[in-house]
Short mmCIF file of C-alpha atoms in Angstrom, two decimals:
data_model
loop_
_atom_site.label_atom_id
_atom_site.label_comp_id
_atom_site.label_asym_id
_atom_site.label_seq_id
_atom_site.Cartn_x
_atom_site.Cartn_y
_atom_site.Cartn_z
CA MET A 1 26.46 188.77 1.34
CA LYS A 2 29.54 187.85 2.16
CA MET A 3 32.58 189.71 4.21
CA LEU A 4 35.96 189.10 6.27
CA GLY A 5 35.21 191.31 9.16
CA ILE A 6 38.41 191.65 12.30
CA ASP A 7 37.92 192.97 15.65
CA ILE A 8 40.38 194.50 17.49
CA GLY A 9 40.69 194.43 20.85
CA GLY A 10 43.20 194.73 23.73
CA THR A 11 43.83 191.17 24.30
CA GLY A 12 42.39 189.70 20.98
CA ILE A 13 42.47 190.19 17.35
CA LYS A 14 39.39 187.92 16.04
CA GLY A 15 37.88 187.59 12.56
CA ALA A 16 35.59 185.46 10.43
CA ILE A 17 33.96 185.37 7.20
CA VAL A 18 29.74 186.87 8.06
CA ASN A 19 26.84 186.66 6.28
CA THR A 20 26.31 190.23 6.08
CA LYS A 21 22.19 189.36 5.79
CA THR A 22 21.80 187.35 8.86
CA GLY A 23 24.87 187.39 10.78
CA GLU A 24 26.12 184.09 10.88
CA LEU A 25 29.31 183.33 11.59
CA LEU A 26 30.41 181.44 7.47
CA SER A 27 33.72 180.33 9.35
CA GLU A 28 34.91 179.12 12.36
CA ARG A 29 35.93 182.83 14.57
CA HIS A 30 39.92 182.91 14.50
CA ARG A 31 41.40 184.88 17.27
CA ILE A 32 45.45 185.55 17.66
CA PRO A 33 46.10 187.65 20.88
CA THR A 34 46.51 191.25 20.43
CA PRO A 35 50.52 191.87 20.55
CA LYS A 36 52.21 193.62 23.42
CA PRO A 37 52.78 196.43 22.78
CA ALA A 38 50.03 197.04 20.36
CA THR A 39 51.96 199.84 18.11
CA PRO A 40 50.74 200.17 14.81
CA GLU A 41 53.57 198.40 12.84
CA ALA A 42 52.11 195.56 15.23
CA VAL A 43 49.10 195.40 14.94
CA ALA A 44 49.23 195.70 11.27
CA LYS A 45 51.60 192.21 11.07
CA VAL A 46 48.90 190.66 13.39
CA VAL A 47 46.11 192.02 10.66
CA LYS A 48 48.11 190.68 7.83
CA GLU A 49 48.11 187.10 9.26
CA MET A 50 44.22 187.34 9.85
CA ILE A 51 43.97 187.71 5.98
CA GLN A 52 46.32 185.30 5.32
CA HIS A 53 44.66 182.14 7.55
CA PHE A 54 41.46 183.27 5.54
CA LYS A 55 43.23 183.23 2.21
CA TRP A 56 40.85 186.65 1.74
CA LYS A 57 41.63 188.42 -1.60
CA LYS A 58 38.69 191.60 -1.49
CA GLU A 59 38.11 194.24 1.27
CA VAL A 60 37.60 193.87 4.62
CA GLY A 61 35.55 195.30 7.69
CA CYS A 62 37.82 196.25 10.67
CA SER A 63 36.05 197.67 14.13
CA PHE A 64 38.66 199.42 16.13
CA PRO A 65 38.76 200.36 20.12
CA THR A 66 39.14 204.03 19.84
CA THR A 67 37.78 206.87 18.27
CA ILE A 68 38.01 206.67 14.56
CA VAL A 69 37.07 209.76 11.64
CA ASP A 70 36.92 209.50 8.52
CA GLY A 71 39.54 205.91 8.50
CA LYS A 72 41.93 207.83 11.47
CA CYS A 73 42.31 207.91 15.01
CA ILE A 74 41.89 210.15 16.67
CA HIS A 75 41.98 209.14 19.90
CA SER A 76 44.97 207.11 21.15
CA GLY A 77 42.58 204.23 22.79
CA ASN A 78 44.06 201.09 25.36
CA LEU A 79 46.74 200.06 22.45
CA SER A 80 49.14 202.34 22.51
CA PRO A 81 49.97 206.31 22.40
CA LYS A 82 51.60 205.57 18.47
CA TRP A 83 47.90 205.09 17.59
CA LEU A 84 46.81 209.22 18.20
CA ASN A 85 46.49 211.12 14.28
CA VAL A 86 47.26 207.21 12.53
CA LYS A 87 44.83 206.16 9.25
CA VAL A 88 44.47 202.97 9.94
CA ASP A 89 42.70 202.28 6.78
CA LYS A 90 45.32 202.89 5.41
CA LEU A 91 47.75 200.87 6.94
CA PHE A 92 45.96 198.37 7.07
CA LYS A 93 45.48 198.38 3.14
CA LYS A 94 49.15 199.13 3.10
CA GLU A 95 50.06 196.15 4.72
CA CYS A 96 47.67 193.73 3.18
CA GLN A 97 47.32 194.85 -0.40
CA LEU A 98 43.26 195.57 -0.25
CA PRO A 99 40.50 197.98 0.73
CA PHE A 100 39.92 198.57 4.39
CA TYR A 101 36.42 199.82 6.28
CA VAL A 102 37.22 201.10 9.99
CA SER A 103 35.23 202.56 12.52
CA ASN A 104 34.96 202.19 16.58
CA ASP A 105 34.47 198.48 17.88
CA ALA A 106 31.55 199.45 19.54
CA ASP A 107 29.30 200.91 17.15
CA LEU A 108 30.26 198.22 14.86
CA ALA A 109 28.93 195.86 17.34
CA GLY A 110 25.97 198.45 17.69
CA LEU A 111 25.15 198.16 14.26
CA ALA A 112 25.19 194.45 14.55
CA GLU A 113 22.48 194.41 17.84
CA VAL A 114 20.42 197.02 16.02
CA SER A 115 20.69 195.38 12.57
CA LEU A 116 19.98 191.83 13.62
CA GLY A 117 20.12 191.29 17.16
CA ALA A 118 19.14 192.39 20.30
CA ALA A 119 17.67 195.65 19.64
CA LYS A 120 16.50 195.18 16.16
CA LYS A 121 13.25 196.12 17.44
CA GLU A 122 13.60 198.80 19.67
CA LYS A 123 13.27 202.34 17.09
CA ARG A 124 13.51 204.86 19.99
CA VAL A 125 17.36 205.33 21.73
CA VAL A 126 19.31 202.07 22.55
CA ILE A 127 22.80 202.86 24.23
CA VAL A 128 24.99 199.79 23.33
CA ILE A 129 28.62 199.05 25.53
CA THR A 130 30.60 197.05 24.96
CA ILE A 131 32.87 195.96 28.12
CA GLY A 132 36.10 194.73 28.16
CA THR A 133 39.45 196.32 28.52
CA GLY A 134 38.08 199.49 28.34
CA ILE A 135 34.09 200.83 28.25
CA GLY A 136 32.86 201.67 24.55
CA SER A 137 29.63 202.68 23.68
CA GLY A 138 26.99 202.90 20.70
CA LEU A 139 24.47 205.46 20.59
CA PHE A 140 21.10 204.86 18.36
CA TYR A 141 18.22 207.08 17.33
CA LYS A 142 15.38 204.86 15.28
CA GLY A 143 17.77 202.88 14.02
CA LYS A 144 20.65 205.28 12.97
CA LEU A 145 24.18 205.13 14.38
CA ILE A 146 25.42 208.59 15.72
CA PRO A 147 29.18 208.29 15.75
CA ASN A 148 32.17 208.22 18.42
CA ILE A 149 29.96 208.57 21.12
CA GLU A 150 32.65 207.93 23.77
CA ILE A 151 30.62 206.89 27.10
CA GLY A 152 33.71 205.33 29.11
CA LYS A 153 35.95 208.58 29.02
CA MET A 154 32.56 210.49 30.77
CA LEU A 155 34.14 211.88 34.28
CA HIS A 156 33.06 209.16 37.65
CA SER A 157 33.01 211.33 41.14
CA ASN A 158 36.57 210.87 42.12
CA GLY A 159 37.48 212.43 38.63
CA GLU A 160 38.85 209.93 36.57
CA ILE A 161 37.00 208.89 33.28
CA ILE A 162 34.83 205.81 34.78
CA GLU A 163 35.44 203.13 32.39
CA LEU A 164 38.88 203.17 34.83
CA TYR A 165 36.23 202.32 37.44
CA THR A 166 34.09 199.99 35.30
CA ALA A 167 35.83 198.30 32.14
CA ASP A 168 36.16 194.44 32.21
CA SER A 169 39.95 194.74 32.98
CA VAL A 170 39.99 196.40 35.66
CA ARG A 171 37.86 193.72 37.66
CA LYS A 172 40.21 191.23 36.65
CA LYS A 173 43.03 193.41 37.48
CA GLU A 174 41.56 193.77 41.26
CA ASN A 175 40.27 190.34 42.09
CA LEU A 176 36.59 191.89 42.26
CA LYS A 177 33.90 189.02 42.65
CA LEU A 178 30.91 190.01 39.48
CA GLY A 179 28.62 190.75 42.33
CA GLU A 180 31.26 193.23 43.50
CA TRP A 181 32.06 194.81 39.77
CA ALA A 182 28.14 195.21 38.57
CA LYS A 183 28.02 197.11 41.46
CA ARG A 184 30.41 199.38 40.75
CA PHE A 185 28.94 199.05 36.66
CA ASP A 186 25.32 199.64 38.25
CA ILE A 187 27.12 203.72 38.58
CA LEU A 188 27.42 203.73 34.83
CA LEU A 189 23.80 202.59 33.86
CA GLU A 190 22.54 205.64 36.29
CA TYR A 191 24.49 208.09 34.32
CA ILE A 192 23.28 206.80 30.95
CA ARG A 193 20.00 207.20 32.29
CA VAL A 194 20.47 210.31 33.41
CA VAL A 195 22.06 211.45 30.47
CA TYR A 196 21.03 209.97 27.42
CA SER A 197 17.51 208.35 28.80
CA PRO A 198 17.79 205.26 26.42
CA SER A 199 14.52 203.17 26.39
CA LEU A 200 17.08 199.97 25.91
CA ILE A 201 20.77 199.50 27.12
CA VAL A 202 22.24 196.23 25.29
CA LEU A 203 25.89 195.22 26.94
CA GLY A 204 28.37 193.13 24.83
CA GLY A 205 31.81 192.20 25.77
CA GLY A 206 33.47 188.99 26.49
CA ILE A 207 31.53 189.32 30.16
CA SER A 208 27.99 189.46 28.43
CA LYS A 209 28.20 185.66 28.25
CA LYS A 210 27.41 186.10 32.41
CA TYR A 211 25.00 188.85 32.60
CA ASP A 212 22.37 185.95 34.29
CA ASP A 213 24.94 186.13 36.72
CA PHE A 214 25.08 189.52 37.64
CA LYS A 215 22.36 191.24 36.48
CA LYS A 216 20.44 190.83 39.72
CA HIS A 217 22.64 193.65 41.32
CA LEU A 218 21.59 195.85 38.57
CA THR A 219 19.15 198.77 39.70
CA THR A 220 18.22 200.89 36.42
CA ASP A 221 13.96 200.87 35.44
CA VAL A 222 15.94 201.48 31.84
CA PRO A 223 15.42 197.86 29.75
CA VAL A 224 18.77 196.07 29.64
CA LYS A 225 20.00 193.12 27.56
CA ALA A 226 22.66 191.31 26.75
CA ALA A 227 24.21 191.27 23.47
CA GLU A 228 22.57 188.63 20.83
CA PHE A 229 25.76 188.11 19.27
CA ARG A 230 27.74 188.12 22.39
CA ASN A 231 31.31 188.85 21.72
CA ASN A 232 31.07 187.50 17.87
CA ALA A 233 28.70 190.90 17.66
CA GLY A 234 32.22 193.66 16.73
CA ILE A 235 32.94 191.11 13.61
CA ILE A 236 29.45 190.55 12.73
CA GLY A 237 28.66 194.50 12.76
CA ALA A 238 32.89 195.31 10.48
CA ALA A 239 31.35 192.97 7.70
CA MET A 240 28.41 194.75 7.46
CA PHE A 241 30.03 198.16 8.45
CA ALA A 242 32.04 197.50 4.80
CA SER A 243 29.08 195.76 2.88
CA LYS A 244 27.19 198.79 3.38
CA GLU A 245 29.90 200.98 2.68
CA LEU A 246 30.50 199.26 -0.59
CA LYS A 247 27.23 200.05 -1.39
#
């Protein structure tokens, strides 16, 4: 029931001890800025710092911001090109001398929301979108995860991947007003509706706390909810994932 979850993001690495049955944080959330450049060696050192902060001596769950298959990065993501083909679980285990269970950040945020949060009563198709440095996505059917669905890598009408048009980092970089950005994001929601026919879309990442301020700009007829665990969903999902893997 008690597990350390670590959520690695483009701007911050966050961790907390979690009750995996309820999703409750049993400690204060600790955040360390993501190193620049975010190379494997640099990130591993921050993860070790996180372990030492919590004086943690057991298995660790970790959410990671790119496609992960059997603990291995098969896409470099938004951290550093050097992550491609790295076995993240083995790297962190070597640095911290503890077992690590690593999976995609949006998949694990979705695991928390589908199991305990905003989508816990929805048994049909659920899409969880995490909005941050990039666009992450988790796809669930009848509560079961279909892993590594990278909706943010779909091509927009300009031929570029759509996260380069709709991510929160783009909103900040281009100094867009929240409404201007939301109208862009609405285009992504329409793509999702057409391709996946979801019964519910859950929005996570830091900007999800502003959902009440931008929801009026969204036109999709698919029900949309803010993540119940907000920006802690990745931490909670990571802890839950490690707990499930141990069983």
